[in-house]
Coordinates of C-alpha atoms and ligand atoms in Angstrom, one line a residue:
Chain A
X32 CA 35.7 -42.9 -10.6
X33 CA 39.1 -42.9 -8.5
X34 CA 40.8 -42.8 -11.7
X35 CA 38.9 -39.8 -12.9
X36 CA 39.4 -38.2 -9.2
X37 CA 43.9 -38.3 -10.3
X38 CA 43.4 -36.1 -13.4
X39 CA 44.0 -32.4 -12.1
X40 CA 41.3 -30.9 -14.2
X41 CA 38.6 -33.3 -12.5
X42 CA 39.8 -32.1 -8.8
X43 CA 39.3 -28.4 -9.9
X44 CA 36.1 -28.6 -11.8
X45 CA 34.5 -30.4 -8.4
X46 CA 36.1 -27.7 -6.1
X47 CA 34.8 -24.9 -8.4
X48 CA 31.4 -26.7 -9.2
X49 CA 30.8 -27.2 -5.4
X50 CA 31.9 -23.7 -4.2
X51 CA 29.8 -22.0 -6.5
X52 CA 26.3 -24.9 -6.4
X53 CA 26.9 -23.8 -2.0
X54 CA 26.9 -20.0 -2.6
X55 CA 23.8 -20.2 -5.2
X56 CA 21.5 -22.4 -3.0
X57 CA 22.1 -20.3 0.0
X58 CA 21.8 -16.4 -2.0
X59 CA 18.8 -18.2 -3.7
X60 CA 16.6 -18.5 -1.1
X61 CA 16.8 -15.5 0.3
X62 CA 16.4 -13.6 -3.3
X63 CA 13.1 -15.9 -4.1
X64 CA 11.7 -14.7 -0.7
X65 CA 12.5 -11.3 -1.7
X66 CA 10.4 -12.1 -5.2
X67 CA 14.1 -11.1 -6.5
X68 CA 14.6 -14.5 -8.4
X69 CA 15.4 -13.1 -11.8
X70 CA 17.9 -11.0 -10.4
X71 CA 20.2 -13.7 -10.9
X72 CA 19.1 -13.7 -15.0
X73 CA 19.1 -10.4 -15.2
X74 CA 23.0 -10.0 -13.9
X75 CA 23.9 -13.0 -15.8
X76 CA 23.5 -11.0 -19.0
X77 CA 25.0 -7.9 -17.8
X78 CA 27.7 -10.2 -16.7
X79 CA 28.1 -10.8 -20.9
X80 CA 29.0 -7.5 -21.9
X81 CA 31.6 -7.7 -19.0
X82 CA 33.1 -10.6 -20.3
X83 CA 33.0 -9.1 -23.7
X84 CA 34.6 -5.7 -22.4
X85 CA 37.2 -7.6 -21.2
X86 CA 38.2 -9.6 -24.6
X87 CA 37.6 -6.3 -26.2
X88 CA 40.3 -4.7 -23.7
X89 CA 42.2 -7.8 -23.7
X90 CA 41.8 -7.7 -19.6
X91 CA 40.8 -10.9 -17.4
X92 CA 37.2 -11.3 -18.6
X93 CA 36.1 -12.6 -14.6
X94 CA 37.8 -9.6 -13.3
X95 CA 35.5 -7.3 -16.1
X96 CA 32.6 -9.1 -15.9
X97 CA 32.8 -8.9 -11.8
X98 CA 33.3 -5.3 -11.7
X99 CA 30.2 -4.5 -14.6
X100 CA 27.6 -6.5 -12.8
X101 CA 28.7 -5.5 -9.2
X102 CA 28.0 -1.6 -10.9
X103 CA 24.9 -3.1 -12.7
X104 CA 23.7 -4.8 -9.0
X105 CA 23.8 -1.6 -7.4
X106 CA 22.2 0.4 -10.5
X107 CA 19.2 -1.5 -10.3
X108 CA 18.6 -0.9 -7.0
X109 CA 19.1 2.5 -7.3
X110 CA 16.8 2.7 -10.1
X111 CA 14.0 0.8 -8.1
X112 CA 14.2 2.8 -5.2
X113 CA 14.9 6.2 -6.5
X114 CA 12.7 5.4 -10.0
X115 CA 9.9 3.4 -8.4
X116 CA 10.7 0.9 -11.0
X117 CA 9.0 -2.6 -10.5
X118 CA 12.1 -4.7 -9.3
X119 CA 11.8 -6.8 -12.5
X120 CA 11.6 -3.9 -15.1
X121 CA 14.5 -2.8 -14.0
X122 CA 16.0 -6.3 -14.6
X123 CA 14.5 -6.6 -18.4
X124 CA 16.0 -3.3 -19.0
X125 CA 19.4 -3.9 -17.8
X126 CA 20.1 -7.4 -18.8
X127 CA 19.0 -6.5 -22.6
X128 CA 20.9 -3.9 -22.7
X129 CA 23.8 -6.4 -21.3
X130 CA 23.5 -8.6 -23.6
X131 CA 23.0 -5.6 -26.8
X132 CA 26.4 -4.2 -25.6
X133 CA 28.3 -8.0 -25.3
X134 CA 27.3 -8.6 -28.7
X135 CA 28.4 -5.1 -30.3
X136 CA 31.6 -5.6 -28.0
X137 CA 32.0 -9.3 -28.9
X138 CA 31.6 -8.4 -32.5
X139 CA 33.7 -4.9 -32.4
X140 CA 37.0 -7.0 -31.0
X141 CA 35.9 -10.0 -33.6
X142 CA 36.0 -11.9 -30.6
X143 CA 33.0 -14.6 -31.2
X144 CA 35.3 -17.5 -30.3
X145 CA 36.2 -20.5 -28.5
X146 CA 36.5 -18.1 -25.8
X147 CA 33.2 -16.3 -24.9
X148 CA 31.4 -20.1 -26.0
X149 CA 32.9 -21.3 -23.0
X150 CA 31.6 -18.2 -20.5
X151 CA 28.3 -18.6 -22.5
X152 CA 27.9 -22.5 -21.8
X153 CA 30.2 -23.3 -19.2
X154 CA 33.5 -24.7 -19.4
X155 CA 33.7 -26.1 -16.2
X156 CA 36.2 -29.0 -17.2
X157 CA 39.0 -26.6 -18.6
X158 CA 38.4 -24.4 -15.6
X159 CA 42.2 -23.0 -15.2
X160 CA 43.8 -23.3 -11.5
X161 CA 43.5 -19.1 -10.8
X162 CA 40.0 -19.1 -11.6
X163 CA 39.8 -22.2 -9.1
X164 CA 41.0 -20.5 -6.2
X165 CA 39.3 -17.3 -7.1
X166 CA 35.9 -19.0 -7.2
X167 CA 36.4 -21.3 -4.3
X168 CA 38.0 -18.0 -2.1
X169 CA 34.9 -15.8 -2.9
X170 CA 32.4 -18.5 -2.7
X171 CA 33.5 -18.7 1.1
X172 CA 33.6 -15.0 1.1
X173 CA 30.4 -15.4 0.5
X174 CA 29.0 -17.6 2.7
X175 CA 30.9 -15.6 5.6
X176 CA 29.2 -12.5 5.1
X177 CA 25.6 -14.1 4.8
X178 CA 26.5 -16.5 8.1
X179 CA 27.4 -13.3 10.1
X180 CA 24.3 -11.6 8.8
X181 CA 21.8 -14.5 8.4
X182 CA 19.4 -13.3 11.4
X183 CA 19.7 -9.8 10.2
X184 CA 18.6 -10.7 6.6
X185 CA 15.8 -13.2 7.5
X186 CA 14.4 -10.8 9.8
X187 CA 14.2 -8.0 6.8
X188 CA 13.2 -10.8 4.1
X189 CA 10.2 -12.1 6.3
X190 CA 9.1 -8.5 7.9
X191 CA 10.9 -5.6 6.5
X192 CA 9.4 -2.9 8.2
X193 CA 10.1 -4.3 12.0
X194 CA 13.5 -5.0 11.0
X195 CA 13.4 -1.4 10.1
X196 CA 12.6 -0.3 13.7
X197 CA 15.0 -2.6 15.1
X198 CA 17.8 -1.1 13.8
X199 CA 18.7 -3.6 11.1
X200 CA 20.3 -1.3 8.4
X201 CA 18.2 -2.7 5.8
X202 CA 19.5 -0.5 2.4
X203 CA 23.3 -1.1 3.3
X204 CA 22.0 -5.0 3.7
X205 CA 20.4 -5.0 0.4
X206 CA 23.4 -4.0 -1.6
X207 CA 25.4 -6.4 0.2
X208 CA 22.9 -9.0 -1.2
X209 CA 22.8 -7.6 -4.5
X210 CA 26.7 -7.2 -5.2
X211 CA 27.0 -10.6 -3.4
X212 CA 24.7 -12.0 -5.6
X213 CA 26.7 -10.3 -8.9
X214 CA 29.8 -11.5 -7.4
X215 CA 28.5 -15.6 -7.7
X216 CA 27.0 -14.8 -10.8
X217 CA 30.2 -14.0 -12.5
X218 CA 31.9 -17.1 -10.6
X219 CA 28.9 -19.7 -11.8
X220 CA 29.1 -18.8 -15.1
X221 CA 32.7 -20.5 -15.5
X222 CA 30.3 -23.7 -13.7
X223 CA 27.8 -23.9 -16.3
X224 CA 28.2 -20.4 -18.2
X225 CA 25.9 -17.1 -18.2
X226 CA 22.8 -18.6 -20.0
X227 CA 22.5 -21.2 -17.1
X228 CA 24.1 -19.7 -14.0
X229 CA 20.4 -18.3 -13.0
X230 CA 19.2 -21.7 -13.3
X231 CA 21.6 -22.7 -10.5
X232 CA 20.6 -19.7 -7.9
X233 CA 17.0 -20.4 -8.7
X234 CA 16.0 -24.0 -8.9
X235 CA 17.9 -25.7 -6.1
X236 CA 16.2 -23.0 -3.6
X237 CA 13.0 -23.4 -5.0
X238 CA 13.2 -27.3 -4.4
X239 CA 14.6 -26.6 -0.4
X240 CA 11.6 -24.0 -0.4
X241 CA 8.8 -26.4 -1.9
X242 CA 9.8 -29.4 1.0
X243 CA 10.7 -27.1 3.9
X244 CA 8.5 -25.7 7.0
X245 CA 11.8 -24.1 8.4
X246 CA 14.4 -22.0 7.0
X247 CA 17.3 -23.9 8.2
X248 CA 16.1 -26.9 6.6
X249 CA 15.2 -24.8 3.5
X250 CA 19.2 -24.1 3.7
X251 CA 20.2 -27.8 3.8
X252 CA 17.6 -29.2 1.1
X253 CA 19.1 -26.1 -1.3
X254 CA 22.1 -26.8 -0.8
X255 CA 22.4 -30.6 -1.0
X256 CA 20.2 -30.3 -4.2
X257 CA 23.0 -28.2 -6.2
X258 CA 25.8 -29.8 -4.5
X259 CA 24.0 -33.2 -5.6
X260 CA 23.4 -31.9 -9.3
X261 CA 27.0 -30.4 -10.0
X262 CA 28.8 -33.4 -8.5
X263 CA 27.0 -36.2 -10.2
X264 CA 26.3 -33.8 -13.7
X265 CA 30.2 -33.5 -13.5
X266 CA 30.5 -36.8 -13.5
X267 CA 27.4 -37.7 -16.1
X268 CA 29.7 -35.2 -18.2
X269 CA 32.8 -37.1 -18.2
X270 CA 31.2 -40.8 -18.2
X271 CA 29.2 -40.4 -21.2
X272 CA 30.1 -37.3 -22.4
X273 CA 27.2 -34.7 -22.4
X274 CA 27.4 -31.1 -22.1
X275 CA 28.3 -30.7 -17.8
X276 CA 26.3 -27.4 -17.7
X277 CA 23.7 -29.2 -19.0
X278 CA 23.4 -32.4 -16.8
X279 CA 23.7 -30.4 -14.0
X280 CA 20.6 -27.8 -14.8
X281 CA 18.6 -30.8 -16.0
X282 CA 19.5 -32.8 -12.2
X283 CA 18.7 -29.7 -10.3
X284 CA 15.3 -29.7 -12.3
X285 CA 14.7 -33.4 -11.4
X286 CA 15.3 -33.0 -7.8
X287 CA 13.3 -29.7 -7.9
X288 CA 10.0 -32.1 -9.3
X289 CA 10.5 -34.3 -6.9
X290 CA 10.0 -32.2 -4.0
X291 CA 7.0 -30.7 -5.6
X292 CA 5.6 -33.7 -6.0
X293 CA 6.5 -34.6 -2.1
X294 CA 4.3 -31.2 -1.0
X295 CA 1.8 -32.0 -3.2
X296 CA 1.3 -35.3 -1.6
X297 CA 1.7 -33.7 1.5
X298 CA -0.4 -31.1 0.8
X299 CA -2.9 -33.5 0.4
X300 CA -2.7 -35.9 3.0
X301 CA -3.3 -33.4 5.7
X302 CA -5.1 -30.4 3.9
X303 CA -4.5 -26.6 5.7
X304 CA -6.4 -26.2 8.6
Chain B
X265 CA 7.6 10.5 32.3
X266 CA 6.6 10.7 28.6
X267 CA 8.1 8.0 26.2
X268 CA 7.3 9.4 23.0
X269 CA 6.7 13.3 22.9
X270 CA 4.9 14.0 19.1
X271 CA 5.8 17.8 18.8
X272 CA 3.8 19.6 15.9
X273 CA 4.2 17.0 13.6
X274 CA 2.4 17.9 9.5
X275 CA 3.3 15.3 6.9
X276 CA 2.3 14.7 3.2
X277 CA 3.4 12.0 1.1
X278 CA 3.9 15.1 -1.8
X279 CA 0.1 15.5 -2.7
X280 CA -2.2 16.7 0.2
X281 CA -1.4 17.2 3.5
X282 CA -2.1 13.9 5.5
X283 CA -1.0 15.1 8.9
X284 CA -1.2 18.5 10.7
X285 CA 0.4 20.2 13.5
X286 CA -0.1 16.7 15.5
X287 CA 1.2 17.2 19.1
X288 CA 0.8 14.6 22.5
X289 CA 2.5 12.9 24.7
X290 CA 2.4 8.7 25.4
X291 CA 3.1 8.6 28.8
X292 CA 5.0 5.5 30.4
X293 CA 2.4 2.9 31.0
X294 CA -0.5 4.3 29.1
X295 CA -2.4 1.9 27.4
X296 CA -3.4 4.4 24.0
X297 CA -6.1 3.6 21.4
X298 CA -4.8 5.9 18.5
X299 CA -8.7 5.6 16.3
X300 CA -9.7 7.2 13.3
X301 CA -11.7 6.4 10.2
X302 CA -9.9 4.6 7.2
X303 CA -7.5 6.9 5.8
X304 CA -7.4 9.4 8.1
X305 CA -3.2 9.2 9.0
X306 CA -2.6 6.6 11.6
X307 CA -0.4 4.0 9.9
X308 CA 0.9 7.2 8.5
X309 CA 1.4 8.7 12.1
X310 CA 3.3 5.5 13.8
X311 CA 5.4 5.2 10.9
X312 CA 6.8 9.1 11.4
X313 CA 7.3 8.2 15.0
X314 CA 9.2 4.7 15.1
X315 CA 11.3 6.9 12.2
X316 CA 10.5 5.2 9.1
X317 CA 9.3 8.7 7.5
X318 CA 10.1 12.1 8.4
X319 CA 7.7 14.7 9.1
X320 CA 7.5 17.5 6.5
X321 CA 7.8 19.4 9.6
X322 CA 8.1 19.0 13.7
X323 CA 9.5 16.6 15.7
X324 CA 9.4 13.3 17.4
X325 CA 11.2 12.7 20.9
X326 CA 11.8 9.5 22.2
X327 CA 12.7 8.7 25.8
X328 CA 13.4 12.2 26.5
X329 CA 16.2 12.3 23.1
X330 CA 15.5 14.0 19.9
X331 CA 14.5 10.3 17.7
X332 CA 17.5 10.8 15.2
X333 CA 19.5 10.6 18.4
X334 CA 17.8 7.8 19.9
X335 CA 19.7 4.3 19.3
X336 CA 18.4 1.7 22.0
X337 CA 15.4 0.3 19.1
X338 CA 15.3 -2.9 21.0
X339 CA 13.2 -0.9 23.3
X340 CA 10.4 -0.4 20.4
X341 CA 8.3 -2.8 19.4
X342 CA 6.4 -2.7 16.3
X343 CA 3.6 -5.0 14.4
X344 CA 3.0 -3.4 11.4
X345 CA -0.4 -3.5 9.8
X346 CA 0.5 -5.8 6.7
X347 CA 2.1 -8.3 9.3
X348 CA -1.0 -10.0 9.2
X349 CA 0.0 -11.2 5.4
X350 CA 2.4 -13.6 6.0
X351 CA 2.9 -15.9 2.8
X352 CA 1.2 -18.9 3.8
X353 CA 4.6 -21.1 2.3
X354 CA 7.2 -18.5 4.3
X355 CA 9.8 -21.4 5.6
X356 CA 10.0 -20.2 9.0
X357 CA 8.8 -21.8 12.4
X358 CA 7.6 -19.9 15.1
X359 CA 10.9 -20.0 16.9
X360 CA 13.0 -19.1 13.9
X361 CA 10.3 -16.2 13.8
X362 CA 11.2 -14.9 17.8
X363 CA 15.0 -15.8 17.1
X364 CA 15.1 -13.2 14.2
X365 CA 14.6 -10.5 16.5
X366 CA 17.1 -11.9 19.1
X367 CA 19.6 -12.8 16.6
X368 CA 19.5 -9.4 15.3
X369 CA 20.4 -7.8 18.3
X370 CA 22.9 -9.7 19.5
X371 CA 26.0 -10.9 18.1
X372 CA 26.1 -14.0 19.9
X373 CA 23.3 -16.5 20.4
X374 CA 22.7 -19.8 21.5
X375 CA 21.0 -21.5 24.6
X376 CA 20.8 -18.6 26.4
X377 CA 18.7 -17.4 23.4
X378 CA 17.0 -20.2 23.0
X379 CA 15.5 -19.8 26.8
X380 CA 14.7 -16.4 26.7
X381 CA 12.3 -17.6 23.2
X382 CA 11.3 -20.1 25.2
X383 CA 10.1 -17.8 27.8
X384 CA 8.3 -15.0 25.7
X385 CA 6.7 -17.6 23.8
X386 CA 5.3 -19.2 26.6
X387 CA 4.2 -15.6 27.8
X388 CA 2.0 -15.4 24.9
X389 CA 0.3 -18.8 25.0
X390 CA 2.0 -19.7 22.0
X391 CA 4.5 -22.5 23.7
X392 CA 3.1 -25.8 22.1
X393 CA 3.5 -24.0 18.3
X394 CA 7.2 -23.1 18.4
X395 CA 7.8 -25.7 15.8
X396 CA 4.9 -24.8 13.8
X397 CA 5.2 -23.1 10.2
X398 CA 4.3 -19.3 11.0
X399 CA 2.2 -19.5 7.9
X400 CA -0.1 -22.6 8.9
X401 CA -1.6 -20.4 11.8
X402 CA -4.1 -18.6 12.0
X403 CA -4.4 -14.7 12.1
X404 CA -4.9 -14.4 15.6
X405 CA -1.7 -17.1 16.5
X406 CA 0.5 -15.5 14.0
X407 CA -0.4 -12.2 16.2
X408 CA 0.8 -13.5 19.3
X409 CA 3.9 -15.0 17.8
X410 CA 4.8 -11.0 16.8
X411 CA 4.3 -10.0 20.2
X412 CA 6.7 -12.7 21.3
X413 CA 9.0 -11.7 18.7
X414 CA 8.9 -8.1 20.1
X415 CA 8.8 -9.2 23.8
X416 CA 12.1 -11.1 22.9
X417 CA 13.7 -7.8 23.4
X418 CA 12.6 -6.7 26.5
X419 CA 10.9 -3.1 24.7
X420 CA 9.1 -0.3 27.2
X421 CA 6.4 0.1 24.6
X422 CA 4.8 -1.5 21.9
X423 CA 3.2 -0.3 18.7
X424 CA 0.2 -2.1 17.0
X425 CA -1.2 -1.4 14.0
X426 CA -4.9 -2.9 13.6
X427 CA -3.5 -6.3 14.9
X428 CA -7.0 -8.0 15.2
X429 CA -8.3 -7.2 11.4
X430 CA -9.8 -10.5 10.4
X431 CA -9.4 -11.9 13.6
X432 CA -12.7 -13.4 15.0
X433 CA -14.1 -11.7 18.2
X434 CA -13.6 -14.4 20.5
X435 CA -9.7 -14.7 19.9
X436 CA -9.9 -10.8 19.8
X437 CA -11.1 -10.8 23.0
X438 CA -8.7 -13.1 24.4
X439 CA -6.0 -10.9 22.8
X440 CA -6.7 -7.6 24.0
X441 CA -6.6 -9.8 27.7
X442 CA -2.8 -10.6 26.7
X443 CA -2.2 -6.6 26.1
X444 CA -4.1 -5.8 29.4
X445 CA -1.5 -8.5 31.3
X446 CA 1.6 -6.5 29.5
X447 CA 0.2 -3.5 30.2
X448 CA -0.1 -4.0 33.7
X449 CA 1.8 -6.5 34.9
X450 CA 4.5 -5.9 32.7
X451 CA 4.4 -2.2 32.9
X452 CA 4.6 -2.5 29.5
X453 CA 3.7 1.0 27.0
X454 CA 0.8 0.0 24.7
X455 CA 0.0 1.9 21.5
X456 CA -2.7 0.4 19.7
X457 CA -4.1 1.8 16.4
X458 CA -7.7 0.9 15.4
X459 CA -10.8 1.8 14.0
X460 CA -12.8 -0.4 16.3
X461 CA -13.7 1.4 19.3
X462 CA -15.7 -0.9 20.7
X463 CA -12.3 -1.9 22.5
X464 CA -11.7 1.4 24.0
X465 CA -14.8 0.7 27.1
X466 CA -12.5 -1.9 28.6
X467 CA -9.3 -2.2 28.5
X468 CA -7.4 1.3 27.4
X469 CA -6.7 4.1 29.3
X470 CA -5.6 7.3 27.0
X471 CA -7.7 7.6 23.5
X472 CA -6.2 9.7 21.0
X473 CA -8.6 10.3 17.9
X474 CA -6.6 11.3 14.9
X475 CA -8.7 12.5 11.3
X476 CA -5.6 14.5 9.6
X477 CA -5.6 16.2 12.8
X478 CA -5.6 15.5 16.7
X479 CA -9.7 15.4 16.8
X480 CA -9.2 14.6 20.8
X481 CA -6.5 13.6 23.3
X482 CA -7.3 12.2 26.7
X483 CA -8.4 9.8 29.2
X484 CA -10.6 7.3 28.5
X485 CA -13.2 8.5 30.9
X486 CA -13.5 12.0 29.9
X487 CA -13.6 10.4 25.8
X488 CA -16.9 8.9 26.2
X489 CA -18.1 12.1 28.0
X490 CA -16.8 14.7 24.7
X491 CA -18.6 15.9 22.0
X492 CA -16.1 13.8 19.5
X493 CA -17.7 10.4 21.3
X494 CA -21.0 11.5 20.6
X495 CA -20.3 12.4 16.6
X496 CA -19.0 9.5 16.1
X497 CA -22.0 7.9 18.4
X498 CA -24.9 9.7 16.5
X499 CA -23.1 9.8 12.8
X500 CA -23.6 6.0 13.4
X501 CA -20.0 6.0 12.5
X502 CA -18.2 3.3 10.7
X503 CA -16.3 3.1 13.7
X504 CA -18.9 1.8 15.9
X505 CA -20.4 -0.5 13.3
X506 CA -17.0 -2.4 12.3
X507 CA -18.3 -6.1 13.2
X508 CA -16.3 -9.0 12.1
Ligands
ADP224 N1 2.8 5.4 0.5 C1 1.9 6.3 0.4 N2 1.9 7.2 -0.7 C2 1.0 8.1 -0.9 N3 -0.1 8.2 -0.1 C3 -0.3 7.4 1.0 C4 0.7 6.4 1.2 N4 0.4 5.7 2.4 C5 -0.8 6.3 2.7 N5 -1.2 7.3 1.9 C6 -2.4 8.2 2.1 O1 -2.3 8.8 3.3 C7 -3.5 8.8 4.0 C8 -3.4 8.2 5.3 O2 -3.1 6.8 5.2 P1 -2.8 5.9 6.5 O3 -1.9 6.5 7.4 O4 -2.5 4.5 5.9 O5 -4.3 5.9 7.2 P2 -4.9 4.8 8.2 O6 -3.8 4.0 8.8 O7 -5.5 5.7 9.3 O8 -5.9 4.0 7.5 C9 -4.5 8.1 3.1 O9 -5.2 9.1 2.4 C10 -3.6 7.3 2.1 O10 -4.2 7.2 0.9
MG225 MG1 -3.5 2.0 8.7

């Protein structure tokens, strides 16, 4: 493992890998509680036909693919509030039609290569050194902006209407989560690529949310459970070579039945009074 | 003085009109029973006045300011009606619950915080739970942890919106005691809206009765004395007969 730790491409994959498994768990919890946990499917898509736009315009796919789903995040809450579209209508509209304009794009620049595989799986061990320091520089971003506004977004996730009355600016908050959420999206899917990125916002925070009776420990158990999965599905990947994006999704999902099997123990040991 | 002046206030949600030409005062310390059938605009009402509609027409004053003027929200407390579903798996303790509030308000936080939860929680009755998950207590706990959570603020006047629905009438008892102890020893404003009025004999002062218009404003003396008491007596009202 030391040995593996000298190769350059190792270092970056576990510096990307962690940075984006932190910024999932955390934005995870908080969307489930909202019952906004496909959001992070729904922008994986849209974050397709960015990558797409960008072959097709020969432009840095991340930098299209972040600007189309930041656009898209705010679109669908637009068309929820403004529409009174259910939240996840609006996410089965969008993300088809992400994914119906990435393949006509794809297929328009004759694109269907090496290439958009990698942003479809996950390509996490050629991962390229600018793409390293843009993930791990906006996965802190990220985590900045939800530390300084944690109280503030609990408060509106648990009781939206008090937080309302006291004063929390609940709308502006919401599109902060939603373009927050588009902006990890597009990072993770370098990790393990657009078809699995939701997979990594949603299952570790549902395994901190099966075991946990308080939020902060909600935030640790999330956490630890995607940092766990990325670090040793990394190295699963490069032992005995299997698919990284893979190992990883499948760990989080082990680690997610574990803790349900802890509640449901607990659950029965001392039934709800 | 008045804390919240209601001036002519009609609303509709863009069908019928649920509200028209409402107009009172809540006076510092009054301890108001806004009642009404089912329906009849007093969720509707509340909301307009902590600002989270606008009235198709009048106007709502606040501490003497016009209430799209009015900042200091800390003031204001609210327990919305639907506070009473909290999903039973919501990772939050009791704490974490006041601290939201606190949090909110201030930029910093930390053991002086963590004193003043202390303090309001204490003030409630709801000390010993502060590590409990909020969703583990009952109805009539989870009650009393809101209050705390608005107390944690140090408001002039609180808002509740049918807080003891489903709440057994012992505990109910025992909470309106807590809002009688705010009200007067904390000189606390207290709005509470309900369709029981078996509450308003003891403990409330001002009644204001509310059925798409004001039916009746007043003290709680000259209510059971008006004609609107006696409808609602001889109707055999639904008002009246609300048991849980
Ligand atoms: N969001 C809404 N959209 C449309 N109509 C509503 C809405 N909320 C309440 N209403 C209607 O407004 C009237 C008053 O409701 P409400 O203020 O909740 O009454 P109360 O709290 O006295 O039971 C009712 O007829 C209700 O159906
Ligand atoms: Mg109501």
């Amino acid at each position: 493992m030391e040995a593996l730790l000298a190769y350059g491409f190792l270092q970056r994959a576990f510096l990307a890998g962690v940075s984006i498994a932190v910024a999932c768990a955390v934005l995870g919890l908080f969307l489930i509680l909202r019952r906004d946990a496909m959001i992070g499917h729904g922008l994986s898509h849209i974050a397709f036909a960015g990558v797409a736009l960008g072959l097709f315009l020969n432009i840095l796919p991340l930098a299209a693919a972040l600007a189309v789903s930041a656009v898209a995040a705010v679109g669908m809450i637009k068309l929820k509030d403004r529409a009174g579209l259910h939240g996840d209508t609006a996410i089965g509209i969008l993300s088809s039609l992400g994914m119906a304009v990435g393949i006509l794009l794809a297929s328009l620049a004759r694109s269907f290569n090496v290439e958009l595989m990698a942003y479809l799986f996950g390509d996490i061990l050629a991962i390229e050194p600018l793409e390293v320091g843009l993930t791990a520089g906006l996965a802190a971003a990220v985590l900045l902006v939800v530390s300084l506004n944690y109280a503030k977004i609990l408060f509106m996730t648990f009781d939206r209407e008090s937080a309302r009355v006291a004063g929390v600016r609940v709308a502006r908050l919401d599109m902060l989560l939603m373009v927050l959420t588009a902006v990890t999206v597009v990072l993770g899917m370098k990790v393990v690529g657009i078809l699995l990125v939701a997979a990594l916002i949603v299952i570790p925070a549902a395994a901190g949310l099966q075991v946990a009776s308080r939020f902060k420990t909600a935030v640790w158990v999330s956490t630890a459970t995607a940092v766990l999965s990325v670090v040793l599905g990394l190295i699963l990947a490069v032992e005995i070579n299997i698919p990284a994006a893979a190992a990883i999704v499948i760990l989080c999902f082990l680690v997610f039945g574990l803790a349900t099997l802890l509640k449901v123990m607990r659950l029965r040991a001392a039934p709800k009074v | 003085m008045d804390l919240v002046g209601v001036r002519s206030v009609s609303f509709s949600y863009g069908g019928p009109p649920v509200l028209v030409g409402i107009d009172f005062a809540i006076r510092d310390g009054d301890f108001l029973a806004l009642i009404g059938p089912n329906g009849s605009g007093k969720t509707t009402l509340i909301r307009i006045i902590l600002g989270l509609l606008k009235p198709s027409s009048g106007s709502i004053e606040i501490m003497g300011r016009p209430s799209g003027e009015f900042t200091d929200w800390r003031r204001i407390g609210y327990i919305p009606q639907k506070a009473t579903h909290v999903d039973p798996f919501f990772p939050a303790s009791v704490e974490e619950v006041v601290a939201m509030a606190l949090m909110s308000n201030r930029k910093a936080w930390g053991s002086a915080g963590r004193g003043e939860i202390l303090r309001v929680l204490r003030q409630v009755g709801m000390e010993e739970f502060r590590k409990s998950p909020i969703g583990r207590l009952s109805g009539g706990q989870q009650q009393r942890v809101f209050i705390a959570r608005a107390l944690v603020t140090a408001p002039r006047i609180l808002f509740l919106d049918e807080p003891t629905t489903g709440v057994d009438a012992e505990t109910q008892a025992s909470f309106y005691d807590l809002l009688d102890l705010l009200n007067e020893r904390e000189g606390i404003t207290i709005v509470l809206v309900t369709h029981d009025i078996g509450i308003v004999n003891k403990h409330v002062t001002q009644v204001a009765c509310v059925n798409q218009k004001l039916v009746y404003h007043g003290s709680h003396g000259d209510f059971c004395r008006s004609e609107v008491f006696r409808d609602m007596v001889t109707r055999g009202d639904h008002l009246i007969a609300h048991e849980h």
